[in-house]
Coordinates of N, CA and C in Angstrom, one line a residue:
Chain A
E1 N 0.8 -1.4 -0.1 CA 0.0 0.0 0.1 C 0.9 1.2 -0.1
I2 N 0.2 2.3 -0.5 CA 1.2 3.7 -0.6 C 1.1 4.3 0.8
V3 N 2.3 4.5 1.4 CA 2.4 5.2 2.6 C 2.3 6.6 2.4
M4 N 1.6 7.4 3.4 CA 1.5 8.9 3.3 C 2.2 9.5 4.6
T5 N 3.1 10.4 4.3 CA 3.8 10.9 5.4 C 3.6 12.6 5.5
Q6 N 2.9 13.1 6.6 CA 2.9 14.5 6.6 C 4.0 15.3 7.6
S7 N 4.2 16.5 7.3 CA 5.2 17.2 8.3 C 4.6 18.6 8.2
P8 N 4.6 19.4 9.3 CA 5.0 19.0 10.9 C 3.9 18.2 11.3
V9 N 4.2 17.7 12.5 CA 3.2 17.0 13.1 C 2.3 18.0 13.8
T10 N 2.8 19.3 14.3 CA 2.0 20.2 15.0 C 2.5 21.5 14.3
L11 N 1.7 22.2 14.3 CA 1.9 23.7 13.6 C 1.0 24.8 14.3
A12 N 1.8 25.7 15.0 CA 1.3 26.7 15.7 C 1.4 28.1 15.0
V13 N 0.2 28.6 14.7 CA 0.2 29.8 13.7 C -0.4 31.0 14.4
T14 N 0.1 32.2 14.0 CA -0.5 33.4 14.5 C -1.5 33.6 13.5
P15 N -2.7 34.2 14.0 CA -3.9 34.4 13.2 C -3.4 35.6 12.0
G16 N -3.9 35.4 10.9 CA -3.3 36.4 10.0 C -2.1 36.0 9.1
E17 N -1.3 35.1 9.8 CA -0.2 34.6 9.1 C -0.3 33.2 8.2
P18 N 0.5 33.1 7.2 CA 0.3 31.9 6.5 C 0.6 30.5 7.2
A19 N 0.4 29.4 6.6 CA 0.8 28.4 7.3 C 0.9 27.4 6.0
S20 N 1.7 26.2 6.1 CA 1.9 25.4 5.1 C 2.1 24.1 5.6
I21 N 1.5 23.0 5.1 CA 1.6 21.4 5.5 C 2.1 20.7 4.4
S22 N 3.0 19.8 4.5 CA 3.7 19.2 3.7 C 3.2 17.5 3.6
C23 N 3.0 17.1 2.5 CA 2.6 15.5 2.4 C 3.4 15.0 1.3
R24 N 4.0 13.8 1.8 CA 4.6 13.1 0.8 C 4.2 11.5 0.6
S25 N 4.2 11.1 -0.5 CA 3.6 9.7 -0.7 C 4.7 8.7 -1.1
S26 N 4.7 7.6 -0.8 CA 5.7 6.6 -1.2 C 5.8 6.2 -2.6
Q27 N 4.9 6.4 -3.3 CA 4.9 6.5 -4.8 C 4.1 7.4 -5.5
S28 N 4.3 7.4 -6.9 CA 3.9 8.8 -7.4 C 2.3 8.6 -7.6
L29 N 1.6 9.8 -7.4 CA 0.2 9.9 -7.4 C -0.4 10.4 -8.6
L30 N 0.5 10.7 -9.6 CA 0.2 11.1 -10.9 C -0.4 10.0 -11.7
H31 N -1.7 10.1 -12.2 CA -2.4 9.1 -13.0 C -2.1 9.6 -14.5
S32 N -2.2 8.5 -15.5 CA -2.1 8.8 -16.7 C -3.1 9.6 -17.3
D33 N -4.3 10.0 -16.5 CA -5.1 10.9 -16.9 C -4.8 12.5 -16.8
G34 N -3.6 12.5 -16.1 CA -3.1 13.8 -15.8 C -3.4 14.4 -14.5
N35 N -4.2 13.5 -13.5 CA -4.6 14.1 -12.2 C -3.7 13.4 -11.3
N36 N -3.3 14.3 -10.3 CA -2.6 13.9 -9.0 C -3.9 13.4 -8.0
Y37 N -3.9 12.2 -7.6 CA -5.0 11.6 -6.8 C -4.7 12.0 -5.4
L38 N -4.7 13.1 -4.9 CA -4.4 13.5 -3.6 C -5.5 14.5 -3.1
D39 N -6.0 14.1 -2.0 CA -7.1 15.0 -1.2 C -6.5 15.5 0.1
W40 N -7.1 16.5 0.5 CA -7.0 17.1 1.7 C -8.3 17.2 2.7
F41 N -8.3 16.8 4.1 CA -9.3 16.9 4.9 C -8.8 17.6 6.1
R42 N -10.0 18.3 6.7 CA -9.8 18.9 8.0 C -10.8 18.2 8.9
Q43 N -10.2 17.9 10.2 CA -11.1 17.4 11.1 C -11.0 18.4 12.4
K44 N -12.1 19.4 12.5 CA -12.0 20.1 13.6 C -12.3 19.4 15.0
P45 N -11.9 19.8 15.9 CA -12.0 19.2 17.5 C -13.6 18.7 17.6
G46 N -13.7 17.5 17.8 CA -15.0 16.8 18.0 C -16.0 16.7 16.9
Q47 N -15.4 16.9 15.7 CA -16.2 16.8 14.6 C -15.6 15.6 13.4
S48 N -16.5 15.3 12.6 CA -15.9 14.3 11.6 C -14.9 15.2 10.6
P49 N -14.5 14.4 9.6 CA -13.6 15.1 8.7 C -14.5 15.7 7.7
Q50 N -13.7 16.5 7.2 CA -14.5 17.4 6.1 C -13.4 17.6 4.8
L51 N -14.1 17.2 3.7 CA -13.1 17.4 2.4 C -12.8 18.9 2.3
L52 N -11.5 19.3 2.1 CA -11.1 20.6 1.8 C -10.9 20.6 0.3
I53 N -9.7 19.8 -0.1 CA -9.2 19.8 -1.6 C -9.3 18.5 -2.1
Y54 N -9.6 18.4 -3.3 CA -9.6 17.0 -4.0 C -8.8 17.3 -5.5
L55 N -8.3 16.2 -5.7 CA -7.2 16.1 -6.9 C -6.3 17.3 -7.0
R56 N -5.4 17.2 -5.7 CA -4.4 18.0 -5.5 C -4.8 19.5 -5.1
S57 N -5.7 20.2 -6.1 CA -5.7 21.6 -6.0 C -7.2 22.2 -6.1
N58 N -8.2 21.2 -6.2 CA -9.5 21.8 -6.5 C -10.4 21.8 -5.0
R59 N -10.6 23.1 -4.8 CA -11.4 23.4 -3.5 C -12.7 22.7 -3.5
A60 N -13.0 22.1 -2.4 CA -14.3 21.5 -2.3 C -15.5 22.6 -2.1
S61 N -16.6 22.3 -2.2 CA -17.9 23.2 -2.1 C -17.8 23.9 -0.9
G62 N -17.8 25.3 -0.9 CA -17.8 25.9 0.5 C -16.5 26.2 1.1
V63 N -15.4 25.9 0.5 CA -14.0 26.1 1.1 C -13.4 27.4 0.7
P64 N -13.1 28.1 1.8 CA -12.5 29.5 1.4 C -11.4 29.5 0.5
D65 N -11.1 30.6 -0.4 CA -10.1 30.6 -1.3 C -8.7 30.8 -0.6
R66 N -8.7 31.0 0.6 CA -7.6 31.1 1.4 C -6.8 29.6 1.7
F67 N -7.5 28.7 1.2 CA -7.1 27.2 1.1 C -6.5 27.0 -0.4
S68 N -5.3 26.5 -0.5 CA -4.8 25.9 -1.7 C -3.9 24.8 -1.7
G69 N -4.3 24.0 -2.6 CA -3.3 22.7 -2.7 C -2.4 22.8 -3.9
S70 N -1.2 22.2 -3.8 CA -0.1 22.3 -4.9 C 0.6 21.0 -4.8
G71 N 1.6 20.8 -6.0 CA 2.5 19.8 -5.8 C 2.1 18.7 -6.9
S72 N 3.0 17.7 -7.1 CA 2.8 16.7 -8.2 C 3.7 15.5 -7.8
G73 N 3.2 14.3 -8.3 CA 4.1 13.1 -8.1 C 4.1 12.6 -6.9
T74 N 5.0 12.9 -5.9 CA 5.1 12.5 -4.6 C 5.1 13.6 -3.7
D75 N 5.1 14.7 -4.0 CA 5.4 15.7 -2.9 C 4.3 17.0 -3.1
F76 N 3.5 17.1 -2.1 CA 2.3 18.0 -2.1 C 2.2 18.7 -0.7
S77 N 1.7 19.9 -1.0 CA 1.4 20.9 0.1 C 0.0 21.6 0.2
L78 N -0.3 21.8 1.4 CA -1.5 22.5 1.7 C -1.0 23.9 2.3
K79 N -1.7 24.9 1.7 CA -1.3 26.3 2.2 C -2.5 27.1 2.6
I80 N -2.4 27.7 3.7 CA -3.5 28.6 4.2 C -2.8 29.9 4.2
S81 N -3.4 30.7 3.3 CA -2.6 32.0 3.1 C -2.8 33.0 4.3
R82 N -4.0 33.1 5.1 CA -4.1 33.8 6.3 C -4.8 33.0 7.3
V83 N -4.3 32.4 8.1 CA -4.9 31.5 9.1 C -5.9 32.4 10.1
E84 N -7.0 31.6 10.3 CA -8.2 32.4 11.1 C -8.4 31.3 12.2
A85 N -8.9 31.7 13.3 CA -9.1 30.9 14.5 C -9.9 29.7 14.2
E86 N -10.9 29.8 13.2 CA -11.8 28.8 12.9 C -11.0 27.5 12.1
D87 N -9.6 27.8 11.8 CA -9.1 26.8 11.1 C -8.4 26.0 11.8
V88 N -8.5 25.8 13.2 CA -8.0 25.0 14.1 C -8.3 23.5 13.8
G89 N -7.4 22.5 14.0 CA -8.0 21.2 13.8 C -6.8 20.2 13.3
V90 N -7.1 19.0 12.9 CA -6.1 18.3 12.4 C -6.4 18.0 10.9
Y91 N -5.2 18.2 10.0 CA -5.4 18.2 8.6 C -4.7 16.8 8.1
Y92 N -5.4 16.2 7.4 CA -5.0 14.9 6.8 C -4.8 14.9 5.2
C93 N -3.8 14.4 4.6 CA -3.8 14.2 3.2 C -4.3 12.7 3.0
M94 N -4.6 12.5 1.9 CA -5.0 11.0 1.4 C -4.9 10.6 0.1
Q95 N -4.3 9.6 -0.1 CA -4.1 9.2 -1.6 C -5.4 8.4 -2.1
A96 N -5.8 8.8 -3.2 CA -7.0 7.9 -3.8 C -6.5 7.5 -5.2
L97 N -5.4 7.0 -5.3 CA -4.9 6.5 -6.7 C -5.2 4.8 -6.7
Q98 N -4.9 4.2 -5.5 CA -5.2 2.9 -5.5 C -5.5 2.3 -4.2
S99 N -6.2 1.1 -4.3 CA -6.6 0.6 -3.1 C -5.7 -0.2 -2.2
P100 N -5.7 -0.1 -0.8 CA -6.5 0.8 -0.2 C -6.2 2.2 -0.2
P101 N -7.0 3.3 -0.2 CA -6.9 4.7 0.0 C -6.1 4.9 1.5
T102 N -5.1 5.5 1.5 CA -4.5 5.7 2.9 C -4.3 7.1 3.1
F103 N -4.2 7.4 4.4 CA -3.9 8.7 4.9 C -2.7 9.0 5.5
G104 N -2.2 10.3 5.6 CA -1.3 10.7 6.3 C -1.6 10.6 7.7
Q105 N -0.7 10.8 8.7 CA -0.7 10.6 10.2 C -1.3 11.9 10.8
G106 N -1.5 12.8 9.9 CA -2.1 14.2 10.4 C -1.4 15.3 11.0
T107 N -1.7 16.5 10.6 CA -0.8 17.8 11.1 C -2.0 18.5 11.9
K108 N -1.6 18.7 13.2 CA -2.5 19.6 14.1 C -2.2 21.0 14.0
V109 N -3.1 21.8 13.6 CA -2.8 23.2 13.6 C -3.5 24.0 14.7
E110 N -2.7 24.7 15.4 CA -3.1 25.4 16.6 C -2.9 26.8 16.4
I111 N -3.6 27.7 17.2 CA -3.6 29.1 17.1 C -2.7 29.6 18.3
K112 N -1.5 30.4 18.0 CA -0.9 31.1 19.0 C -1.6 31.8 19.9
Chain B
V1 N -28.2 17.1 2.5 CA -27.5 16.0 2.4 C -26.9 15.4 3.9
Q2 N -27.2 14.4 4.4 CA -26.6 13.8 5.7 C -26.6 12.4 5.8
L3 N -25.7 12.1 6.7 CA -25.5 10.6 6.9 C -25.3 10.5 8.5
V4 N -26.2 9.5 8.8 CA -26.3 9.2 10.3 C -25.9 7.8 10.5
E5 N -24.9 7.6 11.3 CA -24.4 6.2 11.7 C -25.3 6.0 13.0
S6 N -25.2 4.5 13.2 CA -25.9 4.0 14.5 C -25.3 2.5 14.6
G7 N -25.6 2.0 15.7 CA -25.3 0.5 15.9 C -23.9 0.4 16.8
G8 N -23.2 1.4 17.1 CA -21.9 1.3 18.0 C -22.3 1.0 19.2
A9 N -21.3 0.1 20.1 CA -21.7 -0.2 21.3 C -20.4 -1.0 22.0
L10 N -20.5 -1.2 23.2 CA -19.4 -2.0 23.8 C -19.6 -3.5 23.8
V11 N -18.7 -4.2 23.1 CA -18.7 -5.5 22.8 C -17.4 -6.2 23.3
Q12 N -17.6 -7.4 23.7 CA -16.2 -8.1 24.3 C -15.4 -8.9 23.1
P13 N -14.1 -8.9 23.1 CA -13.5 -9.5 22.1 C -14.2 -10.9 21.4
G14 N -14.1 -11.0 20.2 CA -14.7 -12.2 19.6 C -16.2 -11.8 19.5
G15 N -16.9 -11.0 19.8 CA -18.1 -10.6 19.5 C -18.4 -10.1 18.2
S16 N -19.8 -9.7 18.0 CA -20.2 -9.2 16.6 C -21.0 -8.0 16.8
L17 N -21.0 -7.3 15.7 CA -21.7 -5.8 16.0 C -22.2 -5.6 14.3
R18 N -23.3 -5.0 14.4 CA -23.9 -4.6 12.9 C -23.9 -3.0 12.9
L19 N -23.2 -2.2 12.3 CA -23.2 -0.7 12.1 C -24.3 -0.5 10.9
S20 N -25.1 0.6 11.2 CA -25.8 1.2 9.9 C -25.5 2.6 9.7
C21 N -25.8 3.0 8.5 CA -25.8 4.3 8.0 C -26.7 4.6 7.2
V22 N -27.7 5.6 7.6 CA -28.8 6.1 6.8 C -28.6 7.4 6.2
A23 N -28.9 7.4 4.9 CA -28.5 8.6 4.0 C -29.8 9.2 3.7
S24 N -29.6 10.7 3.6 CA -30.8 11.4 3.3 C -30.4 12.7 2.5
G25 N -31.0 13.2 1.8 CA -31.0 14.5 1.1 C -30.2 14.3 -0.4
F26 N -30.2 13.0 -0.8 CA -29.6 12.8 -2.1 C -29.8 11.3 -2.5
T27 N -29.8 11.1 -3.8 CA -30.2 9.9 -4.4 C -29.3 8.8 -4.0
F28 N -29.5 8.0 -3.0 CA -28.6 7.0 -2.6 C -27.9 6.2 -3.5
S29 N -28.7 5.7 -4.3 CA -28.4 4.5 -5.3 C -27.5 5.1 -6.3
N30 N -27.2 6.3 -6.5 CA -26.4 6.7 -7.4 C -24.7 6.8 -6.8
Y31 N -24.6 6.6 -5.7 CA -23.3 6.9 -5.1 C -22.8 5.5 -4.4
A32 N -21.4 5.2 -4.6 CA -20.8 4.3 -4.0 C -20.7 4.9 -2.4
M33 N -20.4 3.9 -1.5 CA -20.4 4.4 -0.1 C -19.2 3.7 0.8
T34 N -18.9 4.4 1.7 CA -17.5 3.7 2.4 C -17.6 3.8 3.8
W35 N -16.9 3.0 4.5 CA -16.8 3.2 5.8 C -15.1 3.6 6.2
V36 N -14.9 4.5 7.0 CA -13.7 5.0 7.7 C -13.7 5.0 9.1
R37 N -12.7 4.5 9.8 CA -12.6 4.3 11.1 C -11.3 5.1 11.7
Q38 N -11.4 5.6 13.1 CA -10.7 6.4 13.9 C -10.5 5.8 15.1
A39 N -9.3 5.2 15.5 CA -9.0 4.8 16.8 C -8.8 6.1 17.7
P40 N -9.1 5.9 19.1 CA -9.2 6.9 19.9 C -7.7 7.7 19.8
G41 N -7.7 8.9 19.6 CA -6.5 9.8 19.5 C -5.6 9.5 18.3
K42 N -6.2 8.6 17.4 CA -5.3 8.1 16.4 C -5.9 8.9 15.0
G43 N -5.2 8.4 13.9 CA -5.5 8.9 12.5 C -6.8 8.2 11.9
L44 N -7.0 8.6 10.6 CA -8.1 7.8 9.7 C -7.6 6.5 9.2
E45 N -8.3 5.5 9.0 CA -8.3 4.4 8.2 C -9.3 4.0 7.6
W46 N -9.3 3.9 6.2 CA -10.3 3.4 5.2 C -10.6 1.9 5.6
V47 N -11.9 1.4 5.7 CA -12.2 0.2 6.2 C -12.7 -0.6 4.8
A48 N -13.8 -0.1 4.4 CA -14.5 -0.9 3.1 C -15.4 0.3 2.3
N49 N -15.5 -0.3 1.0 CA -16.5 0.4 0.3 C -17.3 -0.5 -0.5
I50 N -18.4 0.0 -1.0 CA -19.3 -0.8 -1.9 C -19.7 0.3 -3.1
K51 N -19.9 -0.6 -4.2 CA -20.2 0.2 -5.2 C -22.0 0.4 -5.4
Q52 N -22.4 1.3 -6.3 CA -23.8 1.7 -6.2 C -24.8 0.4 -6.2
D53 N -24.5 -0.6 -6.9 CA -25.5 -1.7 -7.1 C -25.4 -2.7 -6.0
G54 N -24.2 -2.7 -5.2 CA -23.6 -3.5 -4.2 C -23.0 -4.7 -4.7
G55 N -22.6 -4.7 -6.0 CA -22.1 -5.9 -6.7 C -20.6 -6.0 -6.4
D56 N -20.0 -4.8 -6.3 CA -18.6 -4.7 -6.0 C -18.2 -4.0 -4.7
K57 N -17.4 -4.8 -3.9 CA -16.9 -4.3 -2.7 C -15.6 -4.4 -2.6
D58 N -15.0 -3.9 -1.4 CA -13.7 -3.9 -1.0 C -13.4 -3.7 0.4
H59 N -12.5 -4.4 1.0 CA -12.1 -4.2 2.3 C -10.7 -4.2 2.5
V60 N -10.2 -3.5 3.6 CA -8.9 -3.2 4.0 C -8.5 -4.6 4.4
D61 N -7.2 -5.1 4.1 CA -6.7 -6.5 4.6 C -6.8 -6.7 6.0
S62 N -6.7 -5.7 6.9 CA -7.0 -6.0 8.3 C -8.3 -6.4 8.7
V63 N -9.2 -6.4 7.8 CA -11.0 -6.6 8.3 C -11.1 -7.8 7.4
K64 N -10.5 -8.2 6.5 CA -10.9 -9.2 5.4 C -11.5 -10.5 6.0
G65 N -12.4 -10.9 5.9 CA -12.8 -12.2 6.4 C -13.5 -12.1 7.8
R66 N -13.5 -10.8 8.4 CA -14.3 -10.7 9.5 C -15.2 -9.6 9.4
F67 N -15.0 -8.4 8.6 CA -16.1 -7.5 8.3 C -16.6 -7.6 7.0
T68 N -18.0 -7.3 6.7 CA -18.4 -7.3 5.5 C -19.3 -6.1 5.3
I69 N -19.2 -5.4 4.2 CA -20.0 -4.1 4.0 C -21.2 -4.7 3.0
S70 N -22.3 -3.9 3.2 CA -23.4 -4.3 2.4 C -24.3 -2.9 2.3
R71 N -25.2 -3.0 1.5 CA -26.4 -2.0 1.3 C -27.7 -2.3 0.8
D72 N -28.8 -1.4 1.2 CA -29.9 -1.7 0.9 C -30.5 -0.2 0.2
N73 N -30.4 -0.3 -1.1 CA -30.8 1.1 -1.8 C -32.3 1.4 -1.3
A74 N -33.2 0.4 -1.2 CA -34.5 0.6 -1.0 C -34.8 1.5 0.5
R75 N -33.8 1.1 1.3 CA -33.7 1.7 2.5 C -32.8 3.0 2.7
N76 N -32.1 3.2 1.7 CA -31.0 4.4 1.9 C -30.2 4.1 2.8
S77 N -29.6 2.6 3.1 CA -28.8 2.3 4.0 C -27.5 1.7 3.6
V78 N -26.4 1.6 4.4 CA -25.4 1.1 4.1 C -24.9 0.3 5.5
F79 N -24.4 -0.9 5.5 CA -24.2 -1.6 6.6 C -22.7 -2.1 6.7
L80 N -22.4 -2.2 8.0 CA -21.0 -2.8 8.2 C -21.2 -4.1 9.2
Q81 N -21.1 -5.3 8.8 CA -21.2 -6.3 9.8 C -19.7 -6.6 10.2
M82 N -19.7 -6.6 11.5 CA -18.3 -6.9 12.1 C -18.3 -8.0 13.0
N83 N -17.6 -9.2 12.5 CA -17.5 -10.4 13.5 C -16.1 -10.5 13.9
S84 N -16.1 -11.4 14.9 CA -14.7 -11.8 15.5 C -13.9 -10.3 16.0
L85 N -14.5 -9.6 16.4 CA -14.0 -8.3 16.9 C -12.8 -8.4 17.9
R86 N -11.9 -7.5 17.7 CA -10.6 -7.5 18.4 C -10.5 -6.1 19.1
V87 N -9.5 -6.3 20.0 CA -9.5 -4.9 20.7 C -9.1 -3.8 19.9
E88 N -8.2 -4.3 18.9 CA -7.7 -3.1 17.9 C -8.8 -2.5 17.0
D89 N -10.0 -3.1 17.0 CA -11.1 -2.6 16.1 C -11.7 -1.5 16.9
T90 N -11.2 -1.2 18.0 CA -12.1 0.1 18.8 C -11.8 1.4 18.1
A91 N -12.8 2.0 17.8 CA -12.7 3.2 16.9 C -14.1 3.9 16.8
V92 N -14.2 5.0 16.4 CA -15.3 5.7 15.7 C -15.3 5.4 14.1
Y93 N -16.5 4.8 14.0 CA -16.6 4.5 12.6 C -17.6 5.5 11.8
Y94 N -16.9 5.9 10.9 CA -17.7 7.0 9.9 C -17.9 6.4 8.6
C95 N -19.3 6.7 8.2 CA -19.9 6.4 7.0 C -19.5 7.8 6.2
A96 N -19.3 7.4 4.8 CA -18.8 8.5 3.8 C -19.5 8.3 2.6
R97 N -19.8 9.3 1.8 CA -20.2 9.3 0.4 C -19.1 9.4 -0.5
E98 N -19.0 8.6 -1.4 CA -18.0 8.7 -2.7 C -18.7 9.5 -3.5
G99 N -18.2 10.8 -4.0 CA -18.5 11.6 -5.0 C -18.4 11.1 -6.5
F100 N -18.8 11.7 -7.4 CA -18.8 11.1 -8.7 C -17.5 11.2 -9.3
S101 N -16.6 12.2 -9.0 CA -15.5 12.3 -9.6 C -14.5 11.3 -9.9
Y102 N -14.4 10.5 -8.8 CA -13.3 9.2 -8.9 C -13.5 8.5 -7.7
D103 N -13.2 7.4 -7.6 CA -13.2 6.4 -6.4 C -12.6 7.0 -5.3
W104 N -13.2 6.9 -4.2 CA -12.8 7.2 -2.8 C -12.6 8.9 -2.7
N105 N -13.5 9.3 -3.4 CA -13.7 10.8 -3.4 C -14.7 11.1 -2.2
F106 N -14.3 11.2 -0.9 CA -15.2 11.2 0.3 C -15.7 12.5 0.6
D107 N -16.8 12.9 -0.2 CA -17.1 14.3 -0.2 C -18.4 14.8 1.0
V108 N -18.8 13.7 1.5 CA -19.8 13.9 2.6 C -19.6 12.8 3.7
W109 N -19.7 13.2 5.0 CA -19.3 12.3 6.1 C -20.4 12.5 7.1
G110 N -20.5 11.2 7.8 CA -21.5 11.2 9.0 C -20.6 11.7 10.1
R111 N -21.3 11.6 11.3 CA -20.9 12.1 12.5 C -20.1 11.0 13.4
G112 N -20.4 9.8 12.9 CA -19.6 8.6 13.3 C -20.3 7.8 14.5
T113 N -20.0 6.5 14.9 CA -20.7 5.8 15.9 C -19.6 4.9 16.6
L114 N -19.2 5.2 18.0 CA -18.3 4.5 18.8 C -18.4 2.9 18.8
V115 N -17.2 2.2 18.5 CA -17.2 0.9 18.7 C -16.3 0.7 19.8
L116 N -16.5 0.0 21.0 CA -15.5 -0.2 22.0 C -15.5 -1.8 22.1
V117 N -14.3 -2.3 21.9 CA -14.1 -3.8 22.1 C -13.3 -3.9 23.2
S118 N -14.0 -4.5 24.3 CA -13.0 -4.7 25.6 C -13.8 -5.7 26.4
S119 N -13.0 -6.3 27.3 CA -13.7 -7.5 28.3 C -13.8 -6.8 29.5

């Protein structure tokens, strides 16, 4: 199975400042159709996960444009241009290229 | 659009449990469905999925032979039959919808149901 590795484990950010989370896969997520099968989820405290970004860089419905995804192949990142208090939670990347879909271990975003 | 899980409980090792997830707000029969679990304080693990007509299913290796996913489109429901439960199966189990774009496009999630396996 494809192993997903995220960094950092914890990220403390000042409101209004940018934040970036890295995600690396053990094999390329670039499909022959040109898509990178990499998604991002956020899990707010006490809630279920929520889809943020799909296919590397597409924002899910209702996701603010301060969230952006980038990267290709095995290296990806999620960027928050200006962190807000409501952005706290654990962020997970997930590969959707092959079964079983696998998640990174998560990055906890905290507000300073 | 909503998914509501139920059926979680405290069960002894070796026991069985059947989880249910009822969907509303969308045409259930048009979507593949998935179960994802999260052990206490841990990350997310995909467990199983089932295609729209129920004919194609897949399970993660750690549950193969013990868990079975099924669905009833007339009742807008997906199920997870869990047998031979182990302590390591303790987790919150989430039901999720797979969007149209591609396999494992988890675009809607339920709130989850807690399964606790302990003697």
